[in-house]
Short mmCIF file of N, CA and C in Angstrom, two decimals:
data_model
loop_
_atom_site.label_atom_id
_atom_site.label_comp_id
_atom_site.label_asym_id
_atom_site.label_seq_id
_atom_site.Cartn_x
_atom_site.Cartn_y
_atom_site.Cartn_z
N UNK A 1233 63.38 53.05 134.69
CA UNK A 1233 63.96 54.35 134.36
C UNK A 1233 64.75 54.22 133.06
N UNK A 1234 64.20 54.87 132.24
CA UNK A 1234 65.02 55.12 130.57
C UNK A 1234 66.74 55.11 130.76
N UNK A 1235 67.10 55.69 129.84
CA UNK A 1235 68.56 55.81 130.03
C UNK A 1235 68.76 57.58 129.86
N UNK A 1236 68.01 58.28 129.66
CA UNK A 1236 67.93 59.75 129.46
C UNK A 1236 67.83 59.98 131.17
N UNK A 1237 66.84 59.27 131.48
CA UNK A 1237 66.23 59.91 133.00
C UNK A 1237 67.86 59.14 134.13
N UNK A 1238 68.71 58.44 133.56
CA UNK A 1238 69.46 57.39 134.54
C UNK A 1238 70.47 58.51 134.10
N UNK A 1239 71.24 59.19 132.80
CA UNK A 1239 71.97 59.87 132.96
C UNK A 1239 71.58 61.75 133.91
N UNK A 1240 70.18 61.76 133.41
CA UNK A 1240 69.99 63.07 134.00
C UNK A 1240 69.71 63.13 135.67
N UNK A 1241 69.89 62.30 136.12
CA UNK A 1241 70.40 61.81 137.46
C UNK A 1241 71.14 61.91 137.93
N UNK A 1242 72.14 61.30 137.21
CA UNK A 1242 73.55 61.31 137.27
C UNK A 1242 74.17 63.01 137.27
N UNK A 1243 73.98 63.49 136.51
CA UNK A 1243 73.93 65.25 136.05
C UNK A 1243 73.55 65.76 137.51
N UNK A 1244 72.25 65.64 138.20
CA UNK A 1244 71.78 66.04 139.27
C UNK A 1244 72.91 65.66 140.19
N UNK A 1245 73.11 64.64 140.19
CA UNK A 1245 73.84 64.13 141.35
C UNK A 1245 75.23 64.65 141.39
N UNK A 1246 75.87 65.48 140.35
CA UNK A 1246 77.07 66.05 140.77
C UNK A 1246 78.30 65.47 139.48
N UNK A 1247 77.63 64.91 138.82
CA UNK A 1247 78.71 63.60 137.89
C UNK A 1247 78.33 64.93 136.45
N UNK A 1248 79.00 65.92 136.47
CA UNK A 1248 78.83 66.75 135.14
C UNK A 1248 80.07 66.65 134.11
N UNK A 1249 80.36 65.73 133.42
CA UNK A 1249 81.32 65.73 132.61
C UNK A 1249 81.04 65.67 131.30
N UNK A 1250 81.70 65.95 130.22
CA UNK A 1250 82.00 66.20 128.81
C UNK A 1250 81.54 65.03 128.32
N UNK A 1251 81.18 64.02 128.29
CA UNK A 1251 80.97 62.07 128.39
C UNK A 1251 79.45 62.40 128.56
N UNK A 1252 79.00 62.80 129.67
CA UNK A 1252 77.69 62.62 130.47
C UNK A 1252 76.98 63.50 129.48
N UNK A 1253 77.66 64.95 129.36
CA UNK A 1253 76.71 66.08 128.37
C UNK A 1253 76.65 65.30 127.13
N UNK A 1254 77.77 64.75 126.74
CA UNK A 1254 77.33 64.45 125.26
C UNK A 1254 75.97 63.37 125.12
N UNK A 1255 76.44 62.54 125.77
CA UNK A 1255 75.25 60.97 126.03
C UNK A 1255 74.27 61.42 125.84
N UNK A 1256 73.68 62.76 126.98
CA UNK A 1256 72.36 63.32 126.91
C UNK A 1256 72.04 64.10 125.93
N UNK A 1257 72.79 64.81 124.94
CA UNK A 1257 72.81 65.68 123.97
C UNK A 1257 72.61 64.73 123.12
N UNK A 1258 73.17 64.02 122.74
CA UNK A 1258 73.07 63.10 121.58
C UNK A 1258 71.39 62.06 121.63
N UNK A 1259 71.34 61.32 123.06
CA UNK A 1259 69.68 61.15 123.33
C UNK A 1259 68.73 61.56 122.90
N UNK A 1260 68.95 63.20 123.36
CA UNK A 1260 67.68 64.31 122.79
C UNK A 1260 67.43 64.12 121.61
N UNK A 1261 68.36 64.32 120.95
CA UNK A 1261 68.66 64.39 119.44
C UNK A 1261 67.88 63.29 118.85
N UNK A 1262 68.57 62.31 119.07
CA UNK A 1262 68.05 60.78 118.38
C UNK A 1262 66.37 60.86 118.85
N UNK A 1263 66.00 60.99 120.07
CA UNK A 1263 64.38 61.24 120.40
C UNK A 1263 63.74 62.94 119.73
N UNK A 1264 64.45 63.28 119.19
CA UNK A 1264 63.76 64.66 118.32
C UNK A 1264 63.47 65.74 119.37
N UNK A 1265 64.22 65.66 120.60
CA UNK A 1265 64.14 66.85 120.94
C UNK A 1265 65.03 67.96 121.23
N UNK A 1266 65.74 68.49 119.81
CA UNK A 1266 66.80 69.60 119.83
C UNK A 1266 67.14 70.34 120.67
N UNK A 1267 65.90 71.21 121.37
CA UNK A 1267 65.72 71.60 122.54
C UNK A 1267 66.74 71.80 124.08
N UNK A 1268 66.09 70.50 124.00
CA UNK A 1268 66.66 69.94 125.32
C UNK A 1268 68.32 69.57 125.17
N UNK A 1269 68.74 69.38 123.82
CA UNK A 1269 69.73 68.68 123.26
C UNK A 1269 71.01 70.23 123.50
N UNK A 1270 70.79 70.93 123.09
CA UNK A 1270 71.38 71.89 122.50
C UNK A 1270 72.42 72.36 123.94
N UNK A 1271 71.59 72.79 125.13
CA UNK A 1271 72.32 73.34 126.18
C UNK A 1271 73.48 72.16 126.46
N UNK A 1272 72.99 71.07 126.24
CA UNK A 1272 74.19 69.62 126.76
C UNK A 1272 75.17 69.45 125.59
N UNK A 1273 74.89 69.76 125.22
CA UNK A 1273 76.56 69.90 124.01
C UNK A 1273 77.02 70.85 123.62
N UNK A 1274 76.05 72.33 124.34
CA UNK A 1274 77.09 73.35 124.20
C UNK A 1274 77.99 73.31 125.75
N UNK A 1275 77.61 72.54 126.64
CA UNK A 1275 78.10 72.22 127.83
C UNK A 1275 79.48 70.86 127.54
N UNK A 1276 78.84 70.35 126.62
CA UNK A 1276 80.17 69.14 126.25
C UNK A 1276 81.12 69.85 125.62
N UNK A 1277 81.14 71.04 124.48
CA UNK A 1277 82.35 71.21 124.22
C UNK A 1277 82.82 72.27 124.96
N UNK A 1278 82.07 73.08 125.63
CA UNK A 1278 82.98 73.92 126.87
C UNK A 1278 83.95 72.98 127.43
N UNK A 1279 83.35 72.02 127.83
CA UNK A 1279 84.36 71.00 128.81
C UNK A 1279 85.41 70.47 128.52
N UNK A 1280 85.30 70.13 126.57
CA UNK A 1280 85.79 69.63 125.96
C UNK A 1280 86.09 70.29 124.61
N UNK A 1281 86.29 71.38 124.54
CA UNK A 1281 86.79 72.09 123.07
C UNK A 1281 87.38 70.99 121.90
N UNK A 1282 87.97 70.26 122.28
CA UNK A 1282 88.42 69.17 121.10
C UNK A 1282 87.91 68.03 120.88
N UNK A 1283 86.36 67.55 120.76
CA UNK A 1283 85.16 66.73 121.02
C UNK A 1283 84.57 66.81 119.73
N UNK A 1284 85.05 66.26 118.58
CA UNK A 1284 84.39 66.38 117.54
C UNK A 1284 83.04 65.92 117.24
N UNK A 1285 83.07 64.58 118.27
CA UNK A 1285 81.33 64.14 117.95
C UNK A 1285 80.43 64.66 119.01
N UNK A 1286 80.80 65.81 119.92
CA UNK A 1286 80.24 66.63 120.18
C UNK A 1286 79.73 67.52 119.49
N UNK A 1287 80.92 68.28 118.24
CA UNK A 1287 81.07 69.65 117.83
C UNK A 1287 79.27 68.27 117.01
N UNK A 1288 79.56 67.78 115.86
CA UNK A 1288 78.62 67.54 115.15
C UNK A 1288 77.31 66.91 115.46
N UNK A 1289 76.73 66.92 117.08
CA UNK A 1289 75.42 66.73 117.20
C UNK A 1289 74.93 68.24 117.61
N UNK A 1290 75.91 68.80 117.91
CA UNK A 1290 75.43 70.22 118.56
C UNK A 1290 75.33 71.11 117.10
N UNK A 1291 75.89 70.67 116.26
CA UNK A 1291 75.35 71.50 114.75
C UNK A 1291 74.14 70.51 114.24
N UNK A 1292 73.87 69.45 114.63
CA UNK A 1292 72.73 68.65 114.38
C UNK A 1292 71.47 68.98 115.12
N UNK A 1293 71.58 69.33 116.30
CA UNK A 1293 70.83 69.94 116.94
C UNK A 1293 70.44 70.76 116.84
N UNK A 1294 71.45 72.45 116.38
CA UNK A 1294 70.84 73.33 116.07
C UNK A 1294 69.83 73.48 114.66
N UNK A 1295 70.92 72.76 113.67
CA UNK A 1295 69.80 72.80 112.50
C UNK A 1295 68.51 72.55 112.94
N UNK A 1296 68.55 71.44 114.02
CA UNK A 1296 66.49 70.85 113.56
C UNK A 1296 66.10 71.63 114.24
N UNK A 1297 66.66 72.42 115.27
CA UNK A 1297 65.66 73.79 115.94
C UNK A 1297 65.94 74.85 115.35
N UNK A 1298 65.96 75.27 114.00
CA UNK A 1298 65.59 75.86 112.92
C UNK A 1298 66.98 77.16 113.45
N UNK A 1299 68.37 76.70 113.96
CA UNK A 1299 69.20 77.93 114.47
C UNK A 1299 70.37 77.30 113.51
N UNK A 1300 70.00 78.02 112.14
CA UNK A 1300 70.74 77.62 111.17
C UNK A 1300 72.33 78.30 111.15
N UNK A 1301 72.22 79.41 111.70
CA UNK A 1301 73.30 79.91 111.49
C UNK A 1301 74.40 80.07 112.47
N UNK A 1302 73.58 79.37 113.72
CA UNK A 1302 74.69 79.03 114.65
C UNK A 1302 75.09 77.63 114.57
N UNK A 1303 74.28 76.69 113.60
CA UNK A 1303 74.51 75.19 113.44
C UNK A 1303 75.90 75.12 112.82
N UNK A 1304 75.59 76.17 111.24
CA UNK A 1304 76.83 76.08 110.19
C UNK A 1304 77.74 76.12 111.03
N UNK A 1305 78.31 77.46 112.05
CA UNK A 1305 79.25 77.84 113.19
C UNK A 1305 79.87 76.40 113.92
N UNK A 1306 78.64 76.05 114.37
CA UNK A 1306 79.05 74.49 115.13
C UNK A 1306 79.67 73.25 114.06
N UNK A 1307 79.26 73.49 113.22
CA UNK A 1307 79.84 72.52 112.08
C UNK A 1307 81.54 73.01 111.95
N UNK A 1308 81.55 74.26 111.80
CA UNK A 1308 83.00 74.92 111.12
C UNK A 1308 83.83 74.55 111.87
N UNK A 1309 83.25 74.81 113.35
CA UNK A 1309 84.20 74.53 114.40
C UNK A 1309 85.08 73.34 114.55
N UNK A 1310 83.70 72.39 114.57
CA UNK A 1310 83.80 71.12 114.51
C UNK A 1310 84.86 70.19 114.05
N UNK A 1311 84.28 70.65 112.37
CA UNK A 1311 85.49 70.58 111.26
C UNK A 1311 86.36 70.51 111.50
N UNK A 1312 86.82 72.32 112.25
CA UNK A 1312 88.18 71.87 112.36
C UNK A 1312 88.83 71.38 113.69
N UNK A 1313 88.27 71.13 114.80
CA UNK A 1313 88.67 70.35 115.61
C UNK A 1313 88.85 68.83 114.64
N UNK A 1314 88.09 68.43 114.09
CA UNK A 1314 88.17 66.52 113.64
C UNK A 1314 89.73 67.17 112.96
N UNK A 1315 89.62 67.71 112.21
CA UNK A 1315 90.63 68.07 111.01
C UNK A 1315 92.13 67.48 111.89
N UNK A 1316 92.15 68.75 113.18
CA UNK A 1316 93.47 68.92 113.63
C UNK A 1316 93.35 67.42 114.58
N UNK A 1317 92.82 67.34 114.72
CA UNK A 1317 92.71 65.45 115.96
C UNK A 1317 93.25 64.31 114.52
N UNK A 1318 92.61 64.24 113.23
CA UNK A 1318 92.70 63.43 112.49
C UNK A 1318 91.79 62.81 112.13
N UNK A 1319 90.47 63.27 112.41
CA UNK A 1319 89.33 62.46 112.24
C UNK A 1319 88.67 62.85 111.32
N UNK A 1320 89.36 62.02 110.04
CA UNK A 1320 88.32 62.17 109.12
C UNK A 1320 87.24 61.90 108.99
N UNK A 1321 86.58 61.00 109.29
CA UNK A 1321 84.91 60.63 108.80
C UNK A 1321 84.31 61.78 109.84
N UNK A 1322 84.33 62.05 110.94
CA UNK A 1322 83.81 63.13 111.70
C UNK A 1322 83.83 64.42 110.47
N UNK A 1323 84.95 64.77 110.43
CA UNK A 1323 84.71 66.22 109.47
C UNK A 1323 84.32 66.10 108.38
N UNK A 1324 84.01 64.83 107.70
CA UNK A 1324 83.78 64.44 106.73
C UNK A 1324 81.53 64.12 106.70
N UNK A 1325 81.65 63.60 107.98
CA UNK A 1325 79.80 63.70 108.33
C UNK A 1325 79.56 65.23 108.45
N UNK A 1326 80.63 65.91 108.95
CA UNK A 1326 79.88 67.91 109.51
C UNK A 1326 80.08 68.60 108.05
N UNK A 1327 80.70 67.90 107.28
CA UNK A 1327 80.68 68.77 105.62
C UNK A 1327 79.66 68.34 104.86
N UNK A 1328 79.35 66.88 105.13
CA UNK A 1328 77.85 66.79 104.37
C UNK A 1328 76.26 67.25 105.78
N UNK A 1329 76.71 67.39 105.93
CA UNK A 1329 75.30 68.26 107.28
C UNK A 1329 75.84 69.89 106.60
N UNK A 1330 76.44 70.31 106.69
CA UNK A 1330 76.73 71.95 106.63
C UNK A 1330 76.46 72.12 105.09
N UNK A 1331 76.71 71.27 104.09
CA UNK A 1331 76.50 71.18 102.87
C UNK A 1331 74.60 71.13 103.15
N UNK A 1332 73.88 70.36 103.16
CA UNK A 1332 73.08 69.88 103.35
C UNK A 1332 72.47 71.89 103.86
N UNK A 1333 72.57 72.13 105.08
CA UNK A 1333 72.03 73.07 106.04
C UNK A 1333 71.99 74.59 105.06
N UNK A 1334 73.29 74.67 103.62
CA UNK A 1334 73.66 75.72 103.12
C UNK A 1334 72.87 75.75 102.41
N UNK A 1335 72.11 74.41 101.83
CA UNK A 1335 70.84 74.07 100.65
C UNK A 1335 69.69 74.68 101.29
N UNK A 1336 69.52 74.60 102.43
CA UNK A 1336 68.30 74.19 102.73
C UNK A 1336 67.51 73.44 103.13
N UNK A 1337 68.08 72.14 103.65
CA UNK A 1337 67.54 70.86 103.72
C UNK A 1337 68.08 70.13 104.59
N UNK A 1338 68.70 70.87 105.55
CA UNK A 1338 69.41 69.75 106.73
C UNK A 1338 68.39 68.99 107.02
#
């Protein structure tokens, strides 16, 4: 059993936390499927509103499923969650993705 199918188990089984959505959100992602990615990290930062490397796979996600203008949104957000936590390199990766997404070329 993969590690996608061992967390989405886990999910089934009652274990739904902000940790678990991201793992699987971020999975999708890295395996190219936005898709699947997108509902689990809009589920991680419900849980977790102040989740910056949430906020920036869920604007990673939306870009590659061509939902550009709710990605930028997820980036802004993002932003400024890292901003107010202190995390620069986080808001600092969602300004070159949102830069990137404003071109054309995420």
């Amino acid at each position: 059993m993969g590690m996608r199918a061992k967390l989405e188990a886990m999910l089934d089984g009652g274990q739904d936390t902000a940790l678990l959505r991201f793992s699987l959100g971020e999975l999708c992602v890295k395996d190219g499927d936005a898709p699947a990615a997108i509902p689990h990290l809009q589920q991680a930062v419900a849980q977790d509103p102040q989740y910056s490397a949430a906020w920036k796979f869920l604007g990673r996600a939306l870009a590659d499923a061509g939902r550009d203008e709710e990605a930028g949104q997820a980036f802004d957000q993002g932003i400024a969650v890292a901003e107010a936590r202190g995390d620069h390199q986080a808001a600092k990766e969602m300004r070159v993705f949102a830069r990137r997404l404003a071109r054309g070329n995420a």
